[in-house]
Amino acid sequence: MSEMKVFRKLDALRAFRRENRDGHWGLVPTMGFLHPGHLELVRRARADHPREDGGRVAVSLFVNPTQFGEPEDLAHYPRALERDLQLLEEAGVDLVFCPSDEDMYPPGFQTYVHLEHVTQPLEGASRPTHFRGVATVLAKLFNLVQPDRAYFGQKDAQQTVVVRRLVKDLDFDLEVVVCPTVREADGLAMSSRNARLSEPQRAAAPVLFRTLQIARQALEEGERDGDLLRQRMRQEIRSEPLAELDYVSVADPDTLLELPVIGTSALLSLAVSFGAVRLIDNLPIDDLKPINSEPIAE
């Protein structure tokens, strides 16, 4: 299968996969308007699934309405289907799935996937139904594509925790692969939402990554008080006049519960709005030395 196949209907995709069961499949779920971060996931999936070994790469392009809280946010989400298809063909993708809202959620649809604790803090506190939509659409995509691996970016850190829990709890037979965040030269995490920033907002947006770096430096210098770290992060964000803070977090990487005292690992994350554009970023820390460690006497 050398020519990229494009499917817009669930039944057609299901029939194709029923007839093409051989080889290993990698899936990159996206909402389209692709940027270099998405394409890096595609490159990783292609490297893991070479055609000469029977490997196949599938990409979904679907702006999932059930994960948006505000209708205006959904309406303004950027779309560029024809450009995306060209980029994916150039990247050597084997299959693209770009269904309609009506096909994914037909009249009478009423079954949703709801996870408990890991969906409640951070993005879940600000967007209560967001991860219900994410988990539901991913469950549908996993069932339809039947991949051996699914690829996600670290930028959406809470999503990666949710996906791993979804796969584990519902016994999906696939591996979740998390790839590092791809950043602009000034540190801003690549996101489809960046295209909606005005020029002044774009100039201010690197405050997110700068704040994460300040917190990381404090940790490396021995700060272990979670409240003080969160306070430092808030101060840095509030020093930028165009930035409106939603939350900062210094949490356990697995449970996403806020840490009063940091041990050897933590997930630093934050959400900030610039006008109508809301951006998120994070930095996983997993190599801290215990602050009270003593050298072993010889």
PDB file of C-alpha atoms in Angstrom, residues 175-289:
ATOM      1  CA  GLU A 175       1.285   0.924  23.214  1.00  0.00           C
ATOM      2  CA  VAL A 176       1.042   4.636  24.009  1.00  0.00           C
ATOM      3  CA  VAL A 177       4.129   6.495  22.734  1.00  0.00           C
ATOM      4  CA  VAL A 178       4.730  10.003  24.114  1.00  0.00           C
ATOM      5  CA  CYS A 179       7.120  12.227  22.142  1.00  0.00           C
ATOM      6  CA  PRO A 180       8.875  15.382  23.415  1.00  0.00           C
ATOM      7  CA  THR A 181       7.263  18.785  22.936  1.00  0.00           C
ATOM      8  CA  VAL A 182       8.382  20.532  19.749  1.00  0.00           C
ATOM      9  CA  ARG A 183       9.093  24.232  20.344  1.00  0.00           C
ATOM     10  CA  GLU A 184       9.644  27.414  18.403  1.00  0.00           C
ATOM     11  CA  ALA A 185      13.079  29.055  18.619  1.00  0.00           C
ATOM     12  CA  ASP A 186      11.892  31.230  21.531  1.00  0.00           C
ATOM     13  CA  GLY A 187      10.570  28.248  23.486  1.00  0.00           C
ATOM     14  CA  LEU A 188       6.853  28.546  22.721  1.00  0.00           C
ATOM     15  CA  ALA A 189       5.330  25.093  22.374  1.00  0.00           C
ATOM     16  CA  MET A 190       3.996  24.529  18.867  1.00  0.00           C
ATOM     17  CA  SER A 191       0.212  24.517  18.775  1.00  0.00           C
ATOM     18  CA  SER A 192      -2.491  25.055  16.196  1.00  0.00           C
ATOM     19  CA  ARG A 193      -3.835  27.791  18.462  1.00  0.00           C
ATOM     20  CA  ASN A 194      -0.665  29.872  18.028  1.00  0.00           C
ATOM     21  CA  ALA A 195      -1.941  30.968  14.619  1.00  0.00           C
ATOM     22  CA  ARG A 196      -4.704  32.938  16.352  1.00  0.00           C
ATOM     23  CA  LEU A 197      -2.309  35.089  18.415  1.00  0.00           C
ATOM     24  CA  SER A 198      -1.900  38.724  17.463  1.00  0.00           C
ATOM     25  CA  GLU A 199       1.644  39.988  16.940  1.00  0.00           C
ATOM     26  CA  PRO A 200       1.888  41.475  20.473  1.00  0.00           C
ATOM     27  CA  GLN A 201       0.374  38.325  21.990  1.00  0.00           C
ATOM     28  CA  ARG A 202       2.806  36.131  20.083  1.00  0.00           C
ATOM     29  CA  ALA A 203       5.690  38.228  21.404  1.00  0.00           C
ATOM     30  CA  ALA A 204       4.385  37.771  24.956  1.00  0.00           C
ATOM     31  CA  ALA A 205       3.560  34.046  24.721  1.00  0.00           C
ATOM     32  CA  PRO A 206       7.083  32.719  25.501  1.00  0.00           C
ATOM     33  CA  VAL A 207       6.368  33.693  29.119  1.00  0.00           C
ATOM     34  CA  LEU A 208       4.897  30.191  29.505  1.00  0.00           C
ATOM     35  CA  PHE A 209       8.148  28.385  28.791  1.00  0.00           C
ATOM     36  CA  ARG A 210      10.180  31.002  30.650  1.00  0.00           C
ATOM     37  CA  THR A 211       8.050  30.366  33.735  1.00  0.00           C
ATOM     38  CA  LEU A 212       8.596  26.619  33.492  1.00  0.00           C
ATOM     39  CA  GLN A 213      12.335  27.136  33.179  1.00  0.00           C
ATOM     40  CA  ILE A 214      12.385  29.386  36.250  1.00  0.00           C
ATOM     41  CA  ALA A 215      10.596  26.688  38.246  1.00  0.00           C
ATOM     42  CA  ARG A 216      12.950  24.006  36.977  1.00  0.00           C
ATOM     43  CA  GLN A 217      15.982  26.081  37.916  1.00  0.00           C
ATOM     44  CA  ALA A 218      14.583  26.593  41.414  1.00  0.00           C
ATOM     45  CA  LEU A 219      14.139  22.838  41.765  1.00  0.00           C
ATOM     46  CA  GLU A 220      17.672  22.178  40.575  1.00  0.00           C
ATOM     47  CA  GLU A 221      18.944  24.705  43.124  1.00  0.00           C
ATOM     48  CA  GLY A 222      17.217  22.802  45.925  1.00  0.00           C
ATOM     49  CA  GLU A 223      13.767  24.358  46.312  1.00  0.00           C
ATOM     50  CA  ARG A 224      11.318  21.616  47.303  1.00  0.00           C
ATOM     51  CA  ASP A 225       8.362  23.577  48.699  1.00  0.00           C
ATOM     52  CA  GLY A 226       5.484  23.152  46.259  1.00  0.00           C
ATOM     53  CA  ASP A 227       3.624  26.261  47.388  1.00  0.00           C
ATOM     54  CA  LEU A 228       6.691  28.458  46.934  1.00  0.00           C
ATOM     55  CA  LEU A 229       7.301  27.069  43.461  1.00  0.00           C
ATOM     56  CA  ARG A 230       3.701  27.707  42.443  1.00  0.00           C
ATOM     57  CA  GLN A 231       3.986  31.237  43.848  1.00  0.00           C
ATOM     58  CA  ARG A 232       7.116  31.895  41.761  1.00  0.00           C
ATOM     59  CA  MET A 233       5.341  30.644  38.650  1.00  0.00           C
ATOM     60  CA  ARG A 234       2.325  32.881  39.266  1.00  0.00           C
ATOM     61  CA  GLN A 235       4.550  35.895  39.770  1.00  0.00           C
ATOM     62  CA  GLU A 236       6.341  35.367  36.483  1.00  0.00           C
ATOM     63  CA  ILE A 237       3.128  34.956  34.505  1.00  0.00           C
ATOM     64  CA  ARG A 238       1.594  38.037  36.120  1.00  0.00           C
ATOM     65  CA  SER A 239       4.657  40.067  35.146  1.00  0.00           C
ATOM     66  CA  GLU A 240       3.432  39.840  31.539  1.00  0.00           C
ATOM     67  CA  PRO A 241       0.572  42.344  31.046  1.00  0.00           C
ATOM     68  CA  LEU A 242      -1.035  40.470  28.131  1.00  0.00           C
ATOM     69  CA  ALA A 243      -1.140  37.146  29.987  1.00  0.00           C
ATOM     70  CA  GLU A 244      -4.201  36.081  31.965  1.00  0.00           C
ATOM     71  CA  LEU A 245      -3.381  33.192  34.285  1.00  0.00           C
ATOM     72  CA  ASP A 246      -5.694  30.209  34.521  1.00  0.00           C
ATOM     73  CA  TYR A 247      -3.577  27.867  36.647  1.00  0.00           C
ATOM     74  CA  VAL A 248      -0.059  26.795  37.561  1.00  0.00           C
ATOM     75  CA  SER A 249       0.719  23.336  38.861  1.00  0.00           C
ATOM     76  CA  VAL A 250       3.520  21.369  40.481  1.00  0.00           C
ATOM     77  CA  ALA A 251       2.014  17.905  40.576  1.00  0.00           C
ATOM     78  CA  ASP A 252       2.705  14.206  40.802  1.00  0.00           C
ATOM     79  CA  PRO A 253       3.358  13.019  37.205  1.00  0.00           C
ATOM     80  CA  ASP A 254       1.049   9.996  37.566  1.00  0.00           C
ATOM     81  CA  THR A 255      -1.826  11.142  39.784  1.00  0.00           C
ATOM     82  CA  LEU A 256      -1.668  14.877  38.878  1.00  0.00           C
ATOM     83  CA  LEU A 257      -2.248  15.733  42.536  1.00  0.00           C
ATOM     84  CA  GLU A 258      -0.487  18.891  43.704  1.00  0.00           C
ATOM     85  CA  LEU A 259       2.714  18.196  45.611  1.00  0.00           C
ATOM     86  CA  PRO A 260       3.285  19.953  48.954  1.00  0.00           C
ATOM     87  CA  VAL A 261       6.898  18.752  48.903  1.00  0.00           C
ATOM     88  CA  ILE A 262       8.779  17.648  45.781  1.00  0.00           C
ATOM     89  CA  GLY A 263      10.833  14.474  45.860  1.00  0.00           C
ATOM     90  CA  THR A 264      12.695  13.286  42.767  1.00  0.00           C
ATOM     91  CA  SER A 265      10.020  14.000  40.137  1.00  0.00           C
ATOM     92  CA  ALA A 266       7.229  16.436  39.333  1.00  0.00           C
ATOM     93  CA  LEU A 267       5.148  17.718  36.440  1.00  0.00           C
ATOM     94  CA  LEU A 268       5.286  21.493  36.049  1.00  0.00           C
ATOM     95  CA  SER A 269       2.343  22.782  34.029  1.00  0.00           C
ATOM     96  CA  LEU A 270       0.305  25.907  33.418  1.00  0.00           C
ATOM     97  CA  ALA A 271      -2.500  27.400  31.350  1.00  0.00           C
ATOM     98  CA  VAL A 272      -2.536  31.039  30.242  1.00  0.00           C
ATOM     99  CA  SER A 273      -4.887  33.044  28.025  1.00  0.00           C
ATOM    100  CA  PHE A 274      -3.955  35.834  25.644  1.00  0.00           C
ATOM    101  CA  GLY A 275      -7.261  37.420  24.810  1.00  0.00           C
ATOM    102  CA  ALA A 276      -9.447  34.632  23.401  1.00  0.00           C
ATOM    103  CA  VAL A 277      -6.505  32.266  22.851  1.00  0.00           C
ATOM    104  CA  ARG A 278      -5.774  29.831  25.661  1.00  0.00           C
ATOM    105  CA  LEU A 279      -2.354  28.126  25.696  1.00  0.00           C
ATOM    106  CA  ILE A 280      -0.981  25.301  27.826  1.00  0.00           C
ATOM    107  CA  ASP A 281       2.543  24.039  28.419  1.00  0.00           C
ATOM    108  CA  ASN A 282       4.409  21.748  30.782  1.00  0.00           C
ATOM    109  CA  LEU A 283       7.791  20.428  31.748  1.00  0.00           C
ATOM    110  CA  PRO A 284       8.247  16.942  33.247  1.00  0.00           C
ATOM    111  CA  ILE A 285      11.000  16.741  35.851  1.00  0.00           C
ATOM    112  CA  ASP A 286      12.170  13.218  36.660  1.00  0.00           C
ATOM    113  CA  ASP A 287      15.838  13.412  37.570  1.00  0.00           C
ATOM    114  CA  LEU A 288      15.991  15.447  40.774  1.00  0.00           C
ATOM    115  CA  LYS A 289      18.430  14.389  43.461  1.00  0.00           C
TER     116      LYS A 289
END
